Tab-separated table of C-alpha atoms in Angstrom:
chain	number	residue	atom	x	y	z
N	90	MET	CA	86.410	97.976	99.043
N	91	GLN	CA	82.964	96.818	97.780
N	92	GLU	CA	83.441	93.946	100.141
N	93	PHE	CA	83.066	96.362	103.045
N	94	GLY	CA	79.179	95.985	102.772
N	95	ASN	CA	79.474	92.267	103.198
N	96	ASP	CA	78.970	91.148	106.737
N	97	SER	CA	81.711	88.503	106.410
N	98	PHE	CA	84.235	91.318	105.739
N	99	SER	CA	87.297	91.125	107.860
N	100	GLY	CA	90.876	92.690	107.713
N	101	PHE	CA	93.890	92.951	109.787
N	102	PHE	CA	97.076	95.044	109.695
N	103	VAL	CA	100.512	93.688	110.772
N	104	CYS	CA	103.742	95.747	110.762
N	105	LYS	CA	107.162	94.586	112.037
N	106	LEU	CA	109.500	97.206	113.249
N	107	ARG	CA	113.063	97.129	114.209
N	108	LYS	CA	114.616	99.574	116.701
N	109	VAL	CA	117.792	101.033	115.460
N	110	SER	CA	120.884	101.034	117.731
N	111	ASN	CA	122.808	104.048	118.758
N	112	GLY	CA	125.555	103.402	116.263
N	113	GLU	CA	123.087	103.184	113.424
N	114	LYS	CA	121.216	106.176	114.818
N	115	ALA	CA	124.499	108.256	114.573
N	116	MET	CA	125.022	107.098	111.054
N	117	ALA	CA	121.396	107.833	110.173
N	118	ALA	CA	121.825	111.382	111.438
N	119	HIS	CA	125.035	111.633	109.342
N	120	LEU	CA	123.212	110.347	106.356
N	121	GLN	CA	120.203	112.636	106.422
N	122	ASN	CA	121.371	114.220	103.057
N	123	ASP	CA	121.720	112.222	99.740
N	124	GLN	CA	125.259	113.326	99.493
N	125	GLY	CA	126.378	111.583	102.647
N	126	GLN	CA	124.474	108.453	101.480
N	127	ARG	CA	126.047	108.371	98.210
N	128	ALA	CA	129.519	108.966	99.799
N	129	LEU	CA	128.973	106.103	102.224
N	130	GLU	CA	127.836	103.768	99.544
N	131	MET	CA	130.859	104.665	97.564
N	132	ALA	CA	133.197	104.117	100.425
N	133	GLN	CA	131.610	100.899	101.502
N	134	LEU	CA	131.351	99.404	97.832
N	135	GLN	CA	135.171	99.653	97.873
N	136	GLY	CA	135.688	98.338	101.324
N	137	LEU	CA	136.357	101.772	102.858
N	138	CYS	CA	139.125	102.211	100.371
N	139	LEU	CA	139.716	105.087	98.066
N	140	SER	CA	137.093	106.044	95.373
N	141	ASN	CA	137.883	106.479	91.790
N	142	GLU	CA	137.497	110.144	92.155
N	143	GLU	CA	140.084	110.247	95.015
N	144	LYS	CA	142.262	107.856	93.270
N	145	ASP	CA	142.325	110.093	90.220
N	146	TYR	CA	143.061	113.093	92.252
N	147	LEU	CA	145.770	111.577	94.222
N	148	SER	CA	147.343	109.884	91.141
N	149	LYS	CA	147.295	113.402	89.399
N	150	ASN	CA	149.163	114.807	92.338
N	151	GLY	CA	151.481	111.917	92.612
N	152	THR	CA	150.903	110.980	96.215
N	153	SER	CA	149.119	107.692	96.157
N	154	ASP	CA	151.014	104.479	95.897
N	155	GLY	CA	148.063	102.160	96.163
N	156	PRO	CA	144.250	102.044	96.595
N	157	CYS	CA	144.369	101.215	100.326
N	158	ALA	CA	147.597	102.672	101.388
N	159	GLU	CA	147.489	103.474	105.044
N	160	ALA	CA	149.445	106.680	104.329
N	161	ASP	CA	146.513	107.950	102.313
N	162	PHE	CA	144.243	108.061	105.276
N	163	PRO	CA	144.345	110.473	108.232
N	164	GLN	CA	145.108	108.693	111.428
N	165	ASN	CA	144.520	109.977	114.839
N	166	GLY	CA	147.198	112.385	115.968
N	167	GLN	CA	149.131	111.838	112.655
N	168	LEU	CA	147.569	114.655	110.609
N	169	GLU	CA	150.137	116.532	108.786
N	170	LYS	CA	149.446	120.241	108.159
N	171	GLY	CA	149.097	120.671	104.510
N	172	GLY	CA	149.750	117.046	103.836
N	173	VAL	CA	147.643	114.555	101.976
N	174	GLY	CA	146.055	113.298	105.087
N	175	GLU	CA	144.810	116.527	106.295
N	176	PHE	CA	141.117	116.942	106.616
N	177	SER	CA	139.844	120.302	106.134
N	178	ARG	CA	136.450	121.638	107.295
N	179	SER	CA	136.524	124.554	105.011
N	180	ASN	CA	135.357	122.686	101.910
N	181	GLN	CA	138.953	122.384	100.632
N	182	ILE	CA	140.956	119.535	99.782
N	183	PRO	CA	144.477	118.947	101.451
N	184	ALA	CA	147.081	121.002	99.787
N	185	THR	CA	150.119	119.382	98.276
N	186	LYS	CA	153.404	120.907	97.515
N	187	SER	CA	154.772	121.518	94.097
N	188	SER	CA	158.180	120.380	92.907
N	189	THR	CA	159.604	123.716	93.927
N	190	GLY	CA	158.307	123.095	97.456
N	191	ARG	CA	155.743	125.945	97.178
N	192	PRO	CA	152.390	125.005	98.373
N	193	ARG	CA	149.755	124.552	95.630
N	194	ARG	CA	146.620	126.586	95.587
N	195	LYS	CA	143.924	124.758	97.347
N	196	LYS	CA	141.128	123.695	95.080
N	197	LYS	CA	137.373	123.583	95.788
N	198	VAL	CA	135.970	120.088	95.699
N	199	SER	CA	132.493	118.731	95.967
N	200	LYS	CA	130.708	117.969	99.128
N	201	ILE	CA	130.610	114.295	98.219
N	202	TYR	CA	134.476	114.157	98.508
N	203	LEU	CA	134.316	115.705	101.932
N	204	GLU	CA	131.556	113.344	103.030
N	205	ALA	CA	133.766	110.341	101.973
N	206	TRP	CA	136.523	111.761	104.211
N	207	LYS	CA	134.098	112.029	107.019
N	208	VAL	CA	133.031	108.400	106.430
N	209	ARG	CA	136.529	107.137	106.305
N	210	ARG	CA	137.170	108.577	109.764
N	211	TYR	CA	135.142	105.647	110.993
N	212	ARG	CA	138.053	103.495	110.011
N	213	ASN	CA	139.552	104.446	113.268
N	214	VAL	CA	136.636	103.130	115.310
N	215	ASP	CA	137.074	99.538	116.503
N	216	ASP	CA	133.517	98.437	115.937
N	217	VAL	CA	132.249	99.409	112.535
N	218	SER	CA	129.627	96.614	112.425
N	219	PHE	CA	126.847	99.233	112.550
N	220	LEU	CA	127.945	100.288	109.058
N	221	GLN	CA	126.696	96.813	107.709
N	222	GLY	CA	123.133	97.872	107.645
N	223	PHE	CA	123.799	100.644	105.181
N	224	ALA	CA	125.485	98.635	102.493
D	28	MET	CA	117.732	80.923	120.400
D	29	PRO	CA	119.038	83.254	123.030
D	30	TRP	CA	117.031	83.830	126.287
D	31	GLN	CA	114.655	86.536	125.626
D	32	LEU	CA	112.315	88.775	127.475
D	33	LEU	CA	109.077	89.421	125.609
D	34	LEU	CA	106.069	91.870	126.243
D	35	ALA	CA	102.686	91.563	124.881
D	36	ILE	CA	100.617	94.675	125.332
D	37	ARG	CA	96.858	94.238	125.396
D	38	ALA	CA	96.933	90.615	126.170
D	39	CYS	CA	93.313	90.032	126.160
D	40	GLU	CA	93.663	87.873	123.149
D	41	SER	CA	94.972	84.984	125.277
D	42	HIS	CA	95.333	82.626	122.500
D	43	GLN	CA	98.060	84.849	121.010
D	44	VAL	CA	99.795	84.832	124.509
D	45	SER	CA	99.699	81.202	124.869
D	46	HIS	CA	100.975	80.596	121.382
D	47	VAL	CA	103.917	83.007	121.720
D	48	SER	CA	104.741	81.665	125.201
D	49	CYS	CA	105.253	78.316	123.539
D	50	LEU	CA	107.575	79.742	120.885
D	51	VAL	CA	109.815	81.873	123.044
D	52	LEU	CA	112.794	80.592	125.103
D	53	GLY	CA	112.419	83.173	127.946
D	54	ILE	CA	110.023	85.071	129.878
D	55	LEU	CA	106.823	86.654	128.327
D	56	ILE	CA	105.083	89.416	130.137
D	57	ALA	CA	101.397	89.574	129.153
D	58	ASN	CA	99.943	92.966	129.930
D	59	GLU	CA	96.311	93.716	129.933
D	60	LEU	CA	94.769	97.078	130.978
D	61	LYS	CA	91.437	95.663	132.290
D	62	LYS	CA	91.990	93.386	135.332
D	63	GLU	CA	88.780	91.541	134.617
D	64	ARG	CA	90.188	90.278	131.484
D	65	THR	CA	93.494	89.061	133.075
D	66	LYS	CA	91.469	86.408	134.747
D	67	ALA	CA	90.574	84.913	131.357
D	68	VAL	CA	94.223	85.198	130.336
D	69	MET	CA	95.417	83.413	133.384
D	70	GLY	CA	92.818	80.665	132.980
D	71	ASN	CA	93.878	80.000	129.555
D	72	LEU	CA	97.492	80.027	130.383
D	73	HIS	CA	96.879	77.524	133.384
D	74	ARG	CA	94.796	75.341	130.950
D	75	MET	CA	97.678	75.253	128.500
D	76	GLY	CA	100.187	74.562	131.079
D	77	VAL	CA	102.174	77.654	130.285
D	78	ILE	CA	104.660	78.415	133.053
D	79	ASN	CA	106.955	81.052	131.436
D	80	THR	CA	104.451	83.964	131.370
D	81	ILE	CA	103.842	86.874	133.785
D	82	VAL	CA	100.480	88.552	133.606
D	83	SER	CA	100.211	92.168	134.595
D	84	SER	CA	97.693	94.937	134.330
D	85	TYR	CA	99.133	98.261	133.692
D	86	ASP	CA	98.267	101.023	131.188
D	87	GLY	CA	100.631	100.181	128.249
D	88	ARG	CA	101.678	103.925	128.041
D	89	VAL	CA	103.327	103.728	131.551
D	90	LEU	CA	105.138	100.486	131.052
D	91	PRO	CA	108.316	102.141	130.017
D	92	LYS	CA	108.409	103.691	133.487
D	93	VAL	CA	107.380	100.397	135.286
D	94	LEU	CA	109.685	98.037	133.438
D	95	GLY	CA	112.228	100.661	132.429
D	96	ALA	CA	113.387	101.701	129.037
D	97	ASN	CA	115.218	99.310	126.708
D	98	SER	CA	114.274	96.499	129.151
D	99	VAL	CA	112.754	93.904	126.737
D	100	ASP	CA	113.899	92.096	123.770
D	101	ARG	CA	110.664	92.192	121.687
D	102	VAL	CA	107.097	93.606	122.044
D	103	LEU	CA	103.966	92.409	120.419
D	104	LEU	CA	101.476	95.369	120.485
D	105	ASP	CA	97.983	94.382	119.538
D	106	ALA	CA	96.655	97.855	119.716
D	107	PRO	CA	93.059	98.686	120.683
D	108	CYS	CA	91.222	99.657	117.583
D	109	SER	CA	88.034	100.502	116.069
D	110	GLY	CA	87.317	96.912	115.051
D	111	THR	CA	86.423	97.785	111.511
D	112	GLY	CA	88.283	94.666	110.474
D	113	VAL	CA	85.951	92.341	112.421
D	114	ILE	CA	82.632	93.187	110.852
D	115	HIS	CA	81.784	89.504	110.782
D	116	LYS	CA	81.872	89.519	114.550
D	117	ASP	CA	80.050	92.788	115.160
D	118	ALA	CA	78.266	94.275	112.085
D	119	SER	CA	77.368	97.374	114.255
D	120	VAL	CA	80.885	98.953	113.760
D	121	LYS	CA	79.826	99.928	110.333
D	122	THR	CA	77.644	102.541	111.850
D	123	SER	CA	78.683	103.120	115.434
D	124	LYS	CA	82.124	104.694	114.932
D	125	SER	CA	82.380	108.422	114.501
D	126	PRO	CA	85.339	110.385	113.243
D	127	GLU	CA	86.002	111.514	116.804
D	128	ASP	CA	86.226	107.888	117.962
D	129	ILE	CA	88.841	107.022	115.134
D	130	ARG	CA	90.888	110.140	116.009
D	131	LYS	CA	90.956	109.205	119.686
D	132	ARG	CA	91.932	105.522	118.913
D	133	SER	CA	94.602	106.833	116.528
D	134	HIS	CA	95.997	108.999	119.201
D	135	LEU	CA	96.202	106.197	121.848
D	136	GLN	CA	97.797	103.805	119.343
D	137	LYS	CA	100.410	106.282	118.635
D	138	GLN	CA	101.216	106.642	122.380
D	139	LEU	CA	101.278	102.920	122.814
D	140	LEU	CA	103.557	102.408	119.867
D	141	LEU	CA	106.039	104.935	121.158
D	142	ALA	CA	105.948	103.348	124.476
D	143	ALA	CA	106.592	99.978	122.991
D	144	ILE	CA	109.557	101.229	121.011
D	145	ASP	CA	110.995	102.799	124.162
D	146	LEU	CA	110.720	99.500	125.959
D	147	VAL	CA	112.648	97.499	123.310
D	148	ASP	CA	116.479	97.215	123.647
D	149	ALA	CA	117.847	98.151	120.265
D	150	ASN	CA	121.091	96.387	121.122
D	151	SER	CA	119.462	93.185	121.937
D	152	LYS	CA	121.292	90.293	119.973
D	153	SER	CA	118.106	88.452	119.425
D	154	GLY	CA	115.406	91.011	119.319
D	155	GLY	CA	115.038	94.647	119.004
D	156	TYR	CA	111.669	94.077	117.235
D	157	ILE	CA	108.222	95.552	117.691
D	158	VAL	CA	105.193	93.970	115.951
D	159	TYR	CA	102.230	96.228	115.624
D	160	SER	CA	98.995	94.816	114.709
D	161	THR	CA	95.383	95.893	114.613
D	162	CYS	CA	91.993	94.378	113.728
D	163	SER	CA	91.223	97.543	111.687
D	164	ILE	CA	91.442	98.325	107.996
D	165	LEU	CA	91.590	102.140	108.468
D	166	PRO	CA	94.871	103.768	107.534
D	167	GLU	CA	94.280	106.244	110.329
D	168	GLU	CA	94.887	103.365	112.724
D	169	ASN	CA	97.551	101.538	110.791
D	170	GLU	CA	99.964	103.245	108.280
D	171	ILE	CA	99.474	106.675	109.817
D	172	VAL	CA	100.389	105.550	113.209
D	173	VAL	CA	103.456	103.567	111.961
D	174	GLN	CA	104.601	106.625	109.956
D	175	TYR	CA	104.381	108.655	113.060
D	176	ALA	CA	106.584	106.276	114.810
D	177	LEU	CA	109.054	106.314	112.007
D	178	ARG	CA	109.004	110.132	112.383
D	179	LYS	CA	109.416	110.118	116.169
D	180	ARG	CA	111.700	107.131	116.903
D	181	HIS	CA	114.609	105.552	115.240
D	182	VAL	CA	113.041	102.521	113.920
D	183	GLU	CA	112.728	100.843	110.536
D	184	ILE	CA	110.064	98.677	108.933
D	185	VAL	CA	111.395	95.128	108.285
D	186	PRO	CA	109.668	92.161	106.505
D	187	THR	CA	107.058	90.457	108.546
D	188	GLY	CA	108.218	87.081	107.136
D	189	LEU	CA	104.759	86.224	105.889
D	190	ASP	CA	104.720	85.966	102.103
D	191	PHE	CA	101.007	86.362	101.649
D	192	GLY	CA	98.693	89.427	102.216
D	193	ARG	CA	98.542	92.649	100.601
D	194	GLU	CA	101.114	95.341	100.934
D	195	GLY	CA	100.504	98.353	103.259
D	196	PHE	CA	99.385	101.599	101.586
D	197	LYS	CA	102.131	103.991	100.506
D	198	LYS	CA	99.661	106.705	99.818
D	199	TYR	CA	96.102	107.444	101.021
D	200	ASN	CA	93.325	109.781	100.250
D	201	LYS	CA	94.356	110.602	96.660
D	202	GLY	CA	98.040	111.356	97.800
D	203	THR	CA	97.076	113.597	100.749
D	204	PHE	CA	99.021	111.185	102.968
D	205	ARG	CA	102.221	109.755	101.598
D	206	PHE	CA	103.963	107.137	103.640
D	207	SER	CA	107.501	105.549	103.640
D	208	PRO	CA	108.292	103.346	100.696
D	209	ALA	CA	109.252	100.646	103.281
D	210	MET	CA	105.522	100.602	104.135
D	211	SER	CA	105.170	98.010	101.488
D	212	LEU	CA	106.814	95.657	103.890
D	213	ALA	CA	103.829	95.923	106.281
D	214	ARG	CA	100.988	93.687	105.486
D	215	ARG	CA	97.263	93.862	105.213
D	216	TYR	CA	95.403	90.647	105.599
D	217	TYR	CA	91.719	90.039	104.520
D	218	PRO	CA	90.961	86.812	105.923
D	219	HIS	CA	87.693	86.278	103.789
D	220	ALA	CA	89.794	86.982	100.593
D	221	HIS	CA	92.987	85.086	101.679
D	222	ASN	CA	91.097	82.162	102.855
D	223	VAL	CA	92.469	82.154	106.468
D	224	ASP	CA	90.971	82.374	109.744
D	225	GLY	CA	89.781	85.787	110.882
D	226	GLU	CA	92.421	86.251	113.640
D	227	ILE	CA	95.875	88.074	113.769
D	228	PRO	CA	98.328	85.505	112.441
């Protein structure tokens, strides 16, 4: 900044901002934590399909027949209590039934997994174009 | 290009207004606080044959109430500043500005930028942009103001589209102020160093 002493000194500042729409605003609020961001990136990279972690889980429990099987995703009004598609708010994964028909003990999973489920709920929204900016 | 409604706050730089009015397909509202200066703006617009511009004289901070929130597609805010970037025009700014002057300017700039953001329609297909510019080199009037807007409103910094100039500061005063990493998309121009004319591009 030695040039500041020179009488020919001149300088300007230009910044271009873009206002974020309501949809993006909602997603931005949802993505305030890193876990939500990672979960969304994970879901988006795979076209809102299952992640490897979820695929592994579902394959071990013998409930998934494909990476994008519609049955794997909870649909509005189609949540089955204790089924694969059930979304639990209590930091627990959906319970499955053992071969004897007895419900398995619910297992603790990471928050990332739960965030992925939250993100996937946007699949039921008609317009998901606002997700594009977060790829 | 879709039809647009643009707003230029502090339109006393009438050459900017006439240039933008030529580029836009739509209506440009050129607002200038001081009525005396609007005469010069209108004279320049008439001389240039511009017919798509409305000249108004309001305080920029009340424009969201006058025009309504989310009412325009884009805003060009050439904020009033201390003028520390135009020493070649007035060398007295090197000694005439006090810290209190800078603080008051910075406060006004924050108010104007928030008003500009409130005016812009985020869902506009062709716009949703705000360009903030000053003729100052002080971070108090530049990066700190933009950082304030990032904190108060849902906006993001996007590339200016100009491939020259220096990046905006990401930290200032030995790390006392730390700005968003996206601040590098903002641009600082030093016309005497970049060999361009000393006006806002």
